[in-house]
Amino acid sequence: MKSDELLDAPHVDIPTIPAPVDCMPSLVAAGRVAPVVTVDYYGGTAWAVCDMDLARAALTDRRLSKDVELTPDWMRIPGVMLGAQPRAEVARTMVMSEGPEHARIRRLHAEIFTPRNTATWAAQLARLAEELLDELAAESGGEVNLVERYTYPLPLVFICAMLGLQPEMYAVMRRATDDIIYSPEATVRAGGVGALAGAVAGWASDPSPLNEGLITGLLEAVDGEAAITVNEVVTWTVGLVMAGYESTASLIAAAILEALRKPADQRPRTEAEIDAWIEETLRVHPPFPHATWRFATEDLNLGGYLIPAGAPVQINVAAANRCTGGEPADDFDVYPARSHISFGLGHHYCLGAPLARLEATLALSAFLPRFPNAQLSETTAVGWESEWMTRRIKVLPVVLAGAGSPHTDHGRYDRHG
């Protein structure tokens, strides 16, 4: 089919500015309009792929490139995702590179996310989860915002410890990432990017305040065979901070939310049940509702719709996940298992997927038996924050009731020996 015979994707309204609302209804609604839609984006037009089959095709089509050099100037807006990316001559990131450079960066990151490291991290995560739950259990009970007390501290403290940061540095990380991702003000978001990159650049120039960790390891490689530059150390560390805890915290909070929506005797207990629960949470509540940007290197026929050369394209993961076999699947239902693309596909599949799954399963399997009678608040609403690329629970109000013993089995499994 010639390009002049292809369909033009219909326009839909999707919020692109962070706000204290849940973006999910509008993202799913977009997928009900057409398999491919267009969206207004800061004065320009972006294409979004909403159908699961087309999404899978788009994620693996090399003509939809993630090379940052293809970014049009009008999309380089300070304080948004592409505006926060350095120019290619400064440093490339794994998520916005292709070809030999992407292979090199991915190979170096893969040396971090090894099965051996993951096994070591499991024990660290388990200890951290129990410490956080001990603090909650020591209180008199009542209502808490579980986001602030558990679902965010767990992955934040873990990633900061992985990086080699001192505890007093954790707040800097949290404040900067909150500003970058969820402030509605572009100037605040841009300031957060500068603050985070500036902090990392300072540690790169003088790593003496750091513990041994990923940053010092990358710095040691600057003069090694890998030929890493200091700019790459800074850029990659910022990326690890952003992806290393924000999305995982969102996944943990959503998994606990769905568990607390069920009666206590219907919540997951066994290893298999918790694994399935996390997969269904990933499908229904993808922390990144859209995949990161791609750019068409030529006119494309995608399901009969024209994607013009140069078009910025995103995959509407939220809509695609909720359509199974052409039928809507909005409900949270662990059985039968339904597939998702929340970690992507192809050569850009998320390297951190095993670690994210590990953190979520450990967090859920530690919390549920420790507080078997926990309930969602009847007076405080669950609060969301989102825009079209990110989504999280800001307030998860939970009445903890009585805590179980940390040493009692409660029917849960133990992954960490």
GROMACS .gro file of N, CA, C and O in nm, residues 314-355:
model
  168
  314GLN      N    1   0.544   0.716   2.019
  314GLN     CA    2   0.545   0.646   2.147
  314GLN      C    3   0.452   0.526   2.141
  314GLN      O    4   0.357   0.524   2.062
  315ILE      N    5   0.482   0.428   2.224
  315ILE     CA    6   0.398   0.310   2.236
  315ILE      C    7   0.310   0.328   2.358
  315ILE      O    8   0.359   0.343   2.470
  316ASN      N    9   0.177   0.329   2.339
  316ASN     CA   10   0.084   0.342   2.450
  316ASN      C   11   0.072   0.206   2.519
  316ASN      O   12  -0.018   0.127   2.491
  317VAL      N   13   0.167   0.181   2.609
  317VAL     CA   14   0.173   0.054   2.679
  317VAL      C   15   0.046   0.029   2.759
  317VAL      O   16  -0.006  -0.084   2.764
  318ALA      N   17  -0.005   0.135   2.822
  318ALA     CA   18  -0.124   0.120   2.906
  318ALA      C   19  -0.242   0.067   2.827
  318ALA      O   20  -0.313  -0.025   2.872
  319ALA      N   21  -0.266   0.122   2.708
  319ALA     CA   22  -0.378   0.078   2.625
  319ALA      C   23  -0.353  -0.061   2.569
  319ALA      O   24  -0.442  -0.147   2.569
  320ALA      N   25  -0.231  -0.086   2.520
  320ALA     CA   26  -0.200  -0.215   2.461
  320ALA      C   27  -0.214  -0.327   2.563
  320ALA      O   28  -0.270  -0.434   2.534
  321ASN      N   29  -0.166  -0.306   2.685
  321ASN     CA   30  -0.174  -0.409   2.789
  321ASN      C   31  -0.317  -0.447   2.822
  321ASN      O   32  -0.343  -0.560   2.866
  322ARG      N   33  -0.407  -0.352   2.807
  322ARG     CA   34  -0.545  -0.376   2.850
  322ARG      C   35  -0.635  -0.425   2.737
  322ARG      O   36  -0.757  -0.423   2.749
  323CYS      N   37  -0.574  -0.469   2.630
  323CYS     CA   38  -0.651  -0.528   2.520
  323CYS      C   39  -0.592  -0.665   2.491
  323CYS      O   40  -0.478  -0.677   2.446
  324THR      N   41  -0.667  -0.769   2.519
  324THR     CA   42  -0.621  -0.907   2.501
  324THR      C   43  -0.706  -0.974   2.394
  324THR      O   44  -0.827  -0.988   2.410
  325GLY      N   45  -0.641  -1.012   2.286
  325GLY     CA   46  -0.714  -1.077   2.177
  325GLY      C   47  -0.822  -0.988   2.118
  325GLY      O   48  -0.926  -1.038   2.073
  326GLY      N   49  -0.798  -0.857   2.119
  326GLY     CA   50  -0.894  -0.764   2.063
  326GLY      C   51  -1.006  -0.725   2.157
  326GLY      O   52  -1.089  -0.642   2.123
  327GLU      N   53  -1.009  -0.784   2.278
  327GLU     CA   54  -1.114  -0.755   2.374
  327GLU      C   55  -1.059  -0.675   2.492
  327GLU      O   56  -0.948  -0.700   2.538
  328PRO      N   57  -1.136  -0.578   2.543
  328PRO     CA   58  -1.090  -0.502   2.660
  328PRO      C   59  -1.066  -0.595   2.779
  328PRO      O   60  -1.140  -0.690   2.802
  329ALA      N   61  -0.957  -0.566   2.851
  329ALA     CA   62  -0.924  -0.645   2.971
  329ALA      C   63  -0.876  -0.547   3.079
  329ALA      O   64  -0.759  -0.543   3.114
  330ASP      N   65  -0.970  -0.467   3.129
  330ASP     CA   66  -0.936  -0.363   3.225
  330ASP      C   67  -0.929  -0.415   3.369
  330ASP      O   68  -0.866  -0.352   3.455
  331ASP      N   69  -0.995  -0.526   3.396
  331ASP     CA   70  -1.002  -0.574   3.534
  331ASP      C   71  -0.870  -0.636   3.578
  331ASP      O   72  -0.792  -0.686   3.497
  332PHE      N   73  -0.845  -0.631   3.708
  332PHE     CA   74  -0.727  -0.696   3.766
  332PHE      C   75  -0.765  -0.840   3.799
  332PHE      O   76  -0.843  -0.866   3.890
  333ASP      N   77  -0.710  -0.933   3.722
  333ASP     CA   78  -0.747  -1.074   3.737
  333ASP      C   79  -0.623  -1.158   3.709
  333ASP      O   80  -0.577  -1.165   3.595
  334VAL      N   81  -0.569  -1.219   3.812
  334VAL     CA   82  -0.443  -1.290   3.800
  334VAL      C   83  -0.454  -1.413   3.710
  334VAL      O   84  -0.362  -1.446   3.636
  335TYR      N   85  -0.568  -1.480   3.715
  335TYR     CA   86  -0.585  -1.603   3.636
  335TYR      C   87  -0.703  -1.588   3.541
  335TYR      O   88  -0.810  -1.547   3.584
  336PRO      N   89  -0.686  -1.620   3.412
  336PRO     CA   90  -0.562  -1.672   3.353
  336PRO      C   91  -0.460  -1.561   3.330
  336PRO      O   92  -0.497  -1.443   3.317
  337ALA      N   93  -0.333  -1.596   3.326
  337ALA     CA   94  -0.226  -1.497   3.307
  337ALA      C   95  -0.241  -1.431   3.170
  337ALA      O   96  -0.267  -1.498   3.070
  338ARG      N   97  -0.226  -1.298   3.168
  338ARG     CA   98  -0.234  -1.223   3.044
  338ARG      C   99  -0.103  -1.150   3.020
  338ARG      O  100  -0.043  -1.097   3.113
  339SER      N  101  -0.058  -1.147   2.897
  339SER     CA  102   0.073  -1.092   2.866
  339SER      C  103   0.073  -0.940   2.873
  339SER      O  104  -0.032  -0.875   2.871
  340HIS      N  105   0.193  -0.882   2.883
  340HIS     CA  106   0.208  -0.736   2.883
  340HIS      C  107   0.340  -0.700   2.817
  340HIS      O  108   0.427  -0.786   2.792
  341ILE      N  109   0.355  -0.572   2.788
  341ILE     CA  110   0.480  -0.522   2.727
  341ILE      C  111   0.538  -0.410   2.813
  341ILE      O  112   0.601  -0.317   2.763
  342SER      N  113   0.518  -0.418   2.943
  342SER     CA  114   0.560  -0.310   3.032
  342SER      C  115   0.711  -0.294   3.041
  342SER      O  116   0.758  -0.188   3.083
  343PHE      N  117   0.786  -0.396   3.004
  343PHE     CA  118   0.932  -0.383   2.999
  343PHE      C  119   0.984  -0.372   2.856
  343PHE      O  120   1.104  -0.376   2.833
  344GLY      N  121   0.893  -0.356   2.761
  344GLY     CA  122   0.935  -0.342   2.622
  344GLY      C  123   0.956  -0.477   2.555
  344GLY      O  124   0.919  -0.583   2.606
  345LEU      N  125   1.019  -0.470   2.437
  345LEU     CA  126   1.052  -0.589   2.358
  345LEU      C  127   1.179  -0.559   2.278
  345LEU      O  128   1.219  -0.444   2.264
  346GLY      N  129   1.237  -0.663   2.224
  346GLY     CA  130   1.347  -0.643   2.131
  346GLY      C  131   1.475  -0.598   2.198
  346GLY      O  132   1.498  -0.621   2.317
  347HIS      N  133   1.560  -0.531   2.121
  347HIS     CA  134   1.694  -0.498   2.170
  347HIS      C  135   1.694  -0.386   2.274
  347HIS      O  136   1.797  -0.361   2.336
  348HIS      N  137   1.580  -0.321   2.294
  348HIS     CA  138   1.569  -0.221   2.399
  348HIS      C  139   1.489  -0.275   2.520
  348HIS      O  140   1.447  -0.196   2.605
  349TYR      N  141   1.471  -0.405   2.528
  349TYR     CA  142   1.403  -0.462   2.644
  349TYR      C  143   1.475  -0.420   2.772
  349TYR      O  144   1.599  -0.417   2.777
  350CYS      N  145   1.401  -0.389   2.875
  350CYS     CA  146   1.456  -0.332   2.998
  350CYS      C  147   1.555  -0.428   3.066
  350CYS      O  148   1.516  -0.538   3.106
  351LEU      N  149   1.679  -0.385   3.080
  351LEU     CA  150   1.780  -0.467   3.146
  351LEU      C  151   1.750  -0.485   3.295
  351LEU      O  152   1.789  -0.585   3.355
  352GLY      N  153   1.682  -0.388   3.353
  352GLY     CA  154   1.653  -0.394   3.496
  352GLY      C  155   1.528  -0.470   3.531
  352GLY      O  156   1.489  -0.472   3.649
  353ALA      N  157   1.463  -0.535   3.433
  353ALA     CA  158   1.338  -0.606   3.460
  353ALA      C  159   1.351  -0.711   3.570
  353ALA      O  160   1.267  -0.718   3.660
  354PRO      N  161   1.455  -0.796   3.570
  354PRO     CA  162   1.465  -0.895   3.678
  354PRO      C  163   1.478  -0.830   3.816
  354PRO      O  164   1.420  -0.880   3.913
  355LEU      N  165   1.553  -0.720   3.825
  355LEU     CA  166   1.568  -0.653   3.953
  355LEU      C  167   1.437  -0.589   3.998
  355LEU      O  168   1.400  -0.596   4.116
   0.00000   0.00000   0.00000
